[in-house]
Structures are given as structure tokens and as C-alpha cells.
PDB file of C-alpha atoms in Angstrom:
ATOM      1  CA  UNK A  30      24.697  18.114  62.783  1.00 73.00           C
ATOM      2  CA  UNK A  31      23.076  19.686  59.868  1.00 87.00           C
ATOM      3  CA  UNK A  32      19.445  20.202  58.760  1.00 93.00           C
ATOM      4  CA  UNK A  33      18.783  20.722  55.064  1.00 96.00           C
ATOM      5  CA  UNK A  34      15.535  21.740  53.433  1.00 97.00           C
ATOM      6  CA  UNK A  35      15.630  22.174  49.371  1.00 97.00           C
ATOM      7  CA  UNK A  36      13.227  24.773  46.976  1.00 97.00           C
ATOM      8  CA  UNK A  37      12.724  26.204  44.207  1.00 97.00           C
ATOM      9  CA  UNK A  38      11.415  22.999  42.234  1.00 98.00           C
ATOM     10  CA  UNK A  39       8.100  23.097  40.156  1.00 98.00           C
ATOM     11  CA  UNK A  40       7.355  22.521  36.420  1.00 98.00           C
ATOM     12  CA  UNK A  41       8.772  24.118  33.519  1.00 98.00           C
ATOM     13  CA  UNK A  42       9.018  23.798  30.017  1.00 98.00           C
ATOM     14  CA  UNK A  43      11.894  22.187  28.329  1.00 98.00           C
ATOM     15  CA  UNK A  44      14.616  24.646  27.673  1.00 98.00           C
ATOM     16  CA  UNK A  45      13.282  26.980  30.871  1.00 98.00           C
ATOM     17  CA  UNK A  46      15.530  27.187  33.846  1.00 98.00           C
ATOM     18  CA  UNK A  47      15.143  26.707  37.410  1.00 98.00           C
ATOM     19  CA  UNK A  48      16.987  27.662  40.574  1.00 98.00           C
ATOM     20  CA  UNK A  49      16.824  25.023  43.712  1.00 98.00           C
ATOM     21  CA  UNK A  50      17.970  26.178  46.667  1.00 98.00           C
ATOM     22  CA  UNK A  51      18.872  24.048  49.697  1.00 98.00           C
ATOM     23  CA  UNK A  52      19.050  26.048  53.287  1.00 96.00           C
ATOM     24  CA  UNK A  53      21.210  24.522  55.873  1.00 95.00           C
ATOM     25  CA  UNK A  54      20.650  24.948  59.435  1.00 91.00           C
ATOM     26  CA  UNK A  55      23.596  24.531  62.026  1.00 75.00           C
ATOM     27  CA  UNK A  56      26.846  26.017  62.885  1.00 78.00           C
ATOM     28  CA  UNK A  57      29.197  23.598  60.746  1.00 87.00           C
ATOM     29  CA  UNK A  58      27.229  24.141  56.997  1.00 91.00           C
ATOM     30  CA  UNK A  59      30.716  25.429  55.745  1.00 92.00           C
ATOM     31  CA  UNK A  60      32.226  22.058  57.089  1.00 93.00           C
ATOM     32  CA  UNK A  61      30.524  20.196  54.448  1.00 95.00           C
ATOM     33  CA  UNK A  62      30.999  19.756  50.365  1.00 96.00           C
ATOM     34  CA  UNK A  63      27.497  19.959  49.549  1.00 97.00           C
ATOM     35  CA  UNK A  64      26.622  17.804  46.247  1.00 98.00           C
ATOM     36  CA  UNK A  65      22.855  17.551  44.239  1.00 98.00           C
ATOM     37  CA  UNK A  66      21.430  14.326  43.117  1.00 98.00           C
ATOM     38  CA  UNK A  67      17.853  13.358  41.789  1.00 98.00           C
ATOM     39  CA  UNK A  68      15.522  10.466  41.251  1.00 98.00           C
ATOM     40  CA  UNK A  69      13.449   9.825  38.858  1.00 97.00           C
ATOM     41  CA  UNK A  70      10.861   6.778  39.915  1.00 92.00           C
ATOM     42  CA  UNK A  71      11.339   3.647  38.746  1.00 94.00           C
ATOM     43  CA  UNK A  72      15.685   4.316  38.822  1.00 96.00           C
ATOM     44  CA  UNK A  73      18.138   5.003  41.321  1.00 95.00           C
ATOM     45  CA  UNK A  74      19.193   8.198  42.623  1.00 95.00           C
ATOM     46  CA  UNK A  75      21.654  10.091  40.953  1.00 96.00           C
ATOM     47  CA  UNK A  76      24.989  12.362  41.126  1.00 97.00           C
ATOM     48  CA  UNK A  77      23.834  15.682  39.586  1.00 98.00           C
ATOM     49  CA  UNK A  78      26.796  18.177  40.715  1.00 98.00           C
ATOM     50  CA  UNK A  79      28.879  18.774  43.880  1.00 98.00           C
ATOM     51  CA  UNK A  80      30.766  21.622  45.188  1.00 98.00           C
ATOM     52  CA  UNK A  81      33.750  21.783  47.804  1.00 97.00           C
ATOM     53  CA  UNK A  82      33.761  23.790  51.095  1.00 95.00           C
ATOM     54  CA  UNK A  83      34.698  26.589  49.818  1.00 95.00           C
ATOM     55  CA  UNK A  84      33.248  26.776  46.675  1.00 96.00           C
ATOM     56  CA  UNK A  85      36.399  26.276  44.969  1.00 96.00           C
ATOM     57  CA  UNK A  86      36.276  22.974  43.150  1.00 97.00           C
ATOM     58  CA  UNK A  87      32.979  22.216  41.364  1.00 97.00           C
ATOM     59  CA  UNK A  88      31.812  18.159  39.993  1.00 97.00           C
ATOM     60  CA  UNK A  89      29.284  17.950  37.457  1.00 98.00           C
ATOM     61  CA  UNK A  90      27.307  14.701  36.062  1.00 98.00           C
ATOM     62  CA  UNK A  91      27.969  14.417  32.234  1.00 98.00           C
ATOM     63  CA  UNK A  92      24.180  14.840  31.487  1.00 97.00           C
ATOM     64  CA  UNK A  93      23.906  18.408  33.091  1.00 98.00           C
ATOM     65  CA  UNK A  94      27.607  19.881  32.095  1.00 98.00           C
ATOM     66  CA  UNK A  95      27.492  23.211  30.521  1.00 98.00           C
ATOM     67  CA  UNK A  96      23.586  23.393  31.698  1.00 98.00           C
ATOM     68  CA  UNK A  97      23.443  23.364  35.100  1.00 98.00           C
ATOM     69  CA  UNK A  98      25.820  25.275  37.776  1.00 98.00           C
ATOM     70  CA  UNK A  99      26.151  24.832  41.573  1.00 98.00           C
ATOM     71  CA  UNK A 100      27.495  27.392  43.763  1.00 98.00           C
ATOM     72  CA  UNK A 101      26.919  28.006  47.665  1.00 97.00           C
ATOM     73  CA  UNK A 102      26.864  30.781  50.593  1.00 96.00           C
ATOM     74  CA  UNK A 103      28.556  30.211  52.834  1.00 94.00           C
ATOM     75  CA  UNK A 104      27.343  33.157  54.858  1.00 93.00           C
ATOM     76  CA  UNK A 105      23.536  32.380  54.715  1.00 94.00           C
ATOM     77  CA  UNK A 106      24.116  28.671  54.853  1.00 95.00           C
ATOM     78  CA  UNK A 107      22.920  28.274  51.368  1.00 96.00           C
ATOM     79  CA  UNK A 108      23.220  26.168  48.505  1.00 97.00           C
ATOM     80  CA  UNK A 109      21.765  26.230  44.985  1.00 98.00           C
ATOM     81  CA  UNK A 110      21.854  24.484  41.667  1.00 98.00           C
ATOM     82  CA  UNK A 111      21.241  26.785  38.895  1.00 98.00           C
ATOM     83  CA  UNK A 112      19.801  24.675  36.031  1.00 98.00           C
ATOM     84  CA  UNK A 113      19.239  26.248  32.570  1.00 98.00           C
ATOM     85  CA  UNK A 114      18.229  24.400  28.952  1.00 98.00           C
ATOM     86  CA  UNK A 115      16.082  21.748  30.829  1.00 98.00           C
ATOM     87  CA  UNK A 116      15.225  19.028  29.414  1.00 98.00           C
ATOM     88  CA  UNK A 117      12.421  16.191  29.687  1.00 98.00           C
ATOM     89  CA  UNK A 118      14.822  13.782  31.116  1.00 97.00           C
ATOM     90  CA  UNK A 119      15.699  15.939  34.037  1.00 98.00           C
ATOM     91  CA  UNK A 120      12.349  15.452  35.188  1.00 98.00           C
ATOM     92  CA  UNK A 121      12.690  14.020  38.814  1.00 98.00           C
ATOM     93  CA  UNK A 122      12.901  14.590  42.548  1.00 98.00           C
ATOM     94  CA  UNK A 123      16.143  16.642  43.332  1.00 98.00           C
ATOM     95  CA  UNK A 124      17.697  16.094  46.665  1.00 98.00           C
ATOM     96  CA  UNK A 125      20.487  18.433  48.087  1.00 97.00           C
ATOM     97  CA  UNK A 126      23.174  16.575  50.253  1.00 97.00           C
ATOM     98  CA  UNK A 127      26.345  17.494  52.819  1.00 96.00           C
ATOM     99  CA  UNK A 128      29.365  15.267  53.061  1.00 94.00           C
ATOM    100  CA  UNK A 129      33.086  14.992  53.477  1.00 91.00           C
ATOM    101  CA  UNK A 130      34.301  15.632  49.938  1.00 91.00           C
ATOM    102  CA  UNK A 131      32.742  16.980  46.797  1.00 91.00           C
ATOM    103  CA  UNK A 132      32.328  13.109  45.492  1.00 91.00           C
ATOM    104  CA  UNK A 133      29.821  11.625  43.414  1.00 92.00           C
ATOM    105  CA  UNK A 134      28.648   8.755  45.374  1.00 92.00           C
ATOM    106  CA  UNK A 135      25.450   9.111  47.255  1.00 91.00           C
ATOM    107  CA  UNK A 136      26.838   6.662  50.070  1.00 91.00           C
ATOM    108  CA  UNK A 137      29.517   9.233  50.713  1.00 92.00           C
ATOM    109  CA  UNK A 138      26.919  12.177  51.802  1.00 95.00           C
ATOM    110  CA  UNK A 139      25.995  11.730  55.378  1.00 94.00           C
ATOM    111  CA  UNK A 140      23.275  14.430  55.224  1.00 95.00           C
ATOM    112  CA  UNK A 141      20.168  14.978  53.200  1.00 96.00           C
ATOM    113  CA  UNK A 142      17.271  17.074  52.532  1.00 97.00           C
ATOM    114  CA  UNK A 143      13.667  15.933  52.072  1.00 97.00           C
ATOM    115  CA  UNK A 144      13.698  16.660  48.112  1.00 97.00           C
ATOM    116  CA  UNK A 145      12.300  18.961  45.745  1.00 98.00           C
ATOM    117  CA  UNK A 146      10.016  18.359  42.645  1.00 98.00           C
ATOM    118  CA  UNK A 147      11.447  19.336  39.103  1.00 98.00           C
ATOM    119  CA  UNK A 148       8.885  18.568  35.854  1.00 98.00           C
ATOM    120  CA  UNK A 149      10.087  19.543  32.739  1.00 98.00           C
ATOM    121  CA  UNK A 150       6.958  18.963  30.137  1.00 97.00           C
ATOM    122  CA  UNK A 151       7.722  18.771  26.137  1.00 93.00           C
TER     123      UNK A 151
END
């Protein structure tokens, strides 16, 4: 029911920030807890942060608390993950995601975007 396309990725140096942004088309976006995860090749994907339907309960991954902070629009259909104090090991595809509840488990978002870039060089 939903169409999600991510930006905003490209390199930076560690301790730069980034801001990805996911756009949602469709009439049900605010239907949806919308999470982030990434992969990084050779390892699976992983939960980076979710956010509920209203914005009102937030789930981070231990690697990225206190660094990176998702919020969402509800109004433009918009997501984004701000990430600040990058580091090398955050280097990896980043995928936005819509699903029932603001979970960590990739298996439990039904929706996803193609995927956006991040390089963080030393």
C-alpha cells in the first residue's frame, strides 16, 4: 500500500553527519511505524532506529544511541534519520522500512525502500 524511496546518503568523514530521508507515497504513510536498518556487505541487515505512528515512542540500536535521531512527517509523508558523530563502522547501505509496530526485527516490516548509500572514510 505504500511506496518508499530513501536519500540523503553519500560519503562523509567520520564524525560528519548526515540526514536520510525516506518519502512515502500513499494515503495510509501515518498507518505505519516506520523503522531504519542498514547492511553492510558481507553481514546481515540491521535494526538502526524505529519510530511509532505518531512519532511518540522512538527505538534505537545500541551502536547509534545518543548519535543518531529519527523523527517523521506525517504531513509530507516523510521520514528521516538524523545521524551525527559518524563513524567508520556505520558505513553501509541504509534502508528505510513501514510496519505494524516500532519493533526491531526486519521480518516484522512489511514495506521497504530501495536503500541509500552511507560511507564514512577515516
Amino acid at each position: 500500500q505504500v511506496q518508499l524511496v530513501e536519500s540523503g546518503g553519500g560519503l562523509v568523514q567520520a564524525g560528519g553527519s548526515l540526514r536520510l530521508s525516506c518519502a512515502a507515497s500513499g494515503r495510509t504513510f501515518s498507518s505505519y511505524a516506520m523503522g531504519w536498518f542498514r547492511q553492510a556487505p558481507g553481514k546481515e541487515r540491521e535494526f538502526v532506529a524505529a519510530i511509532s505512528q505518531r512519532g511518540l515512542i522512538t527505538n534505537y540500536a545500541d551502536s547509534v544511541k545518543g548519535r543518531f535521531s529519527i523523527s517523521r512527517d506525517n504531513a509530507k509523508y516523510m521520514v528521516y534519520l538524523q545521524m551525527n558523530g559518524l563513524k567508520p563502522e556505520d558505513t553501509a547501505v541504509y534502508y528505510c522500512a513501514g510496519g505494524s509496530s516500532p519493533t526491531t526485527r526486519p521480518s516484522e516490516f512489511h514495506y521497504w525502500g530501495q536503500g541509500t548509500q552511507v560511507t564514512v572514510s577515516s
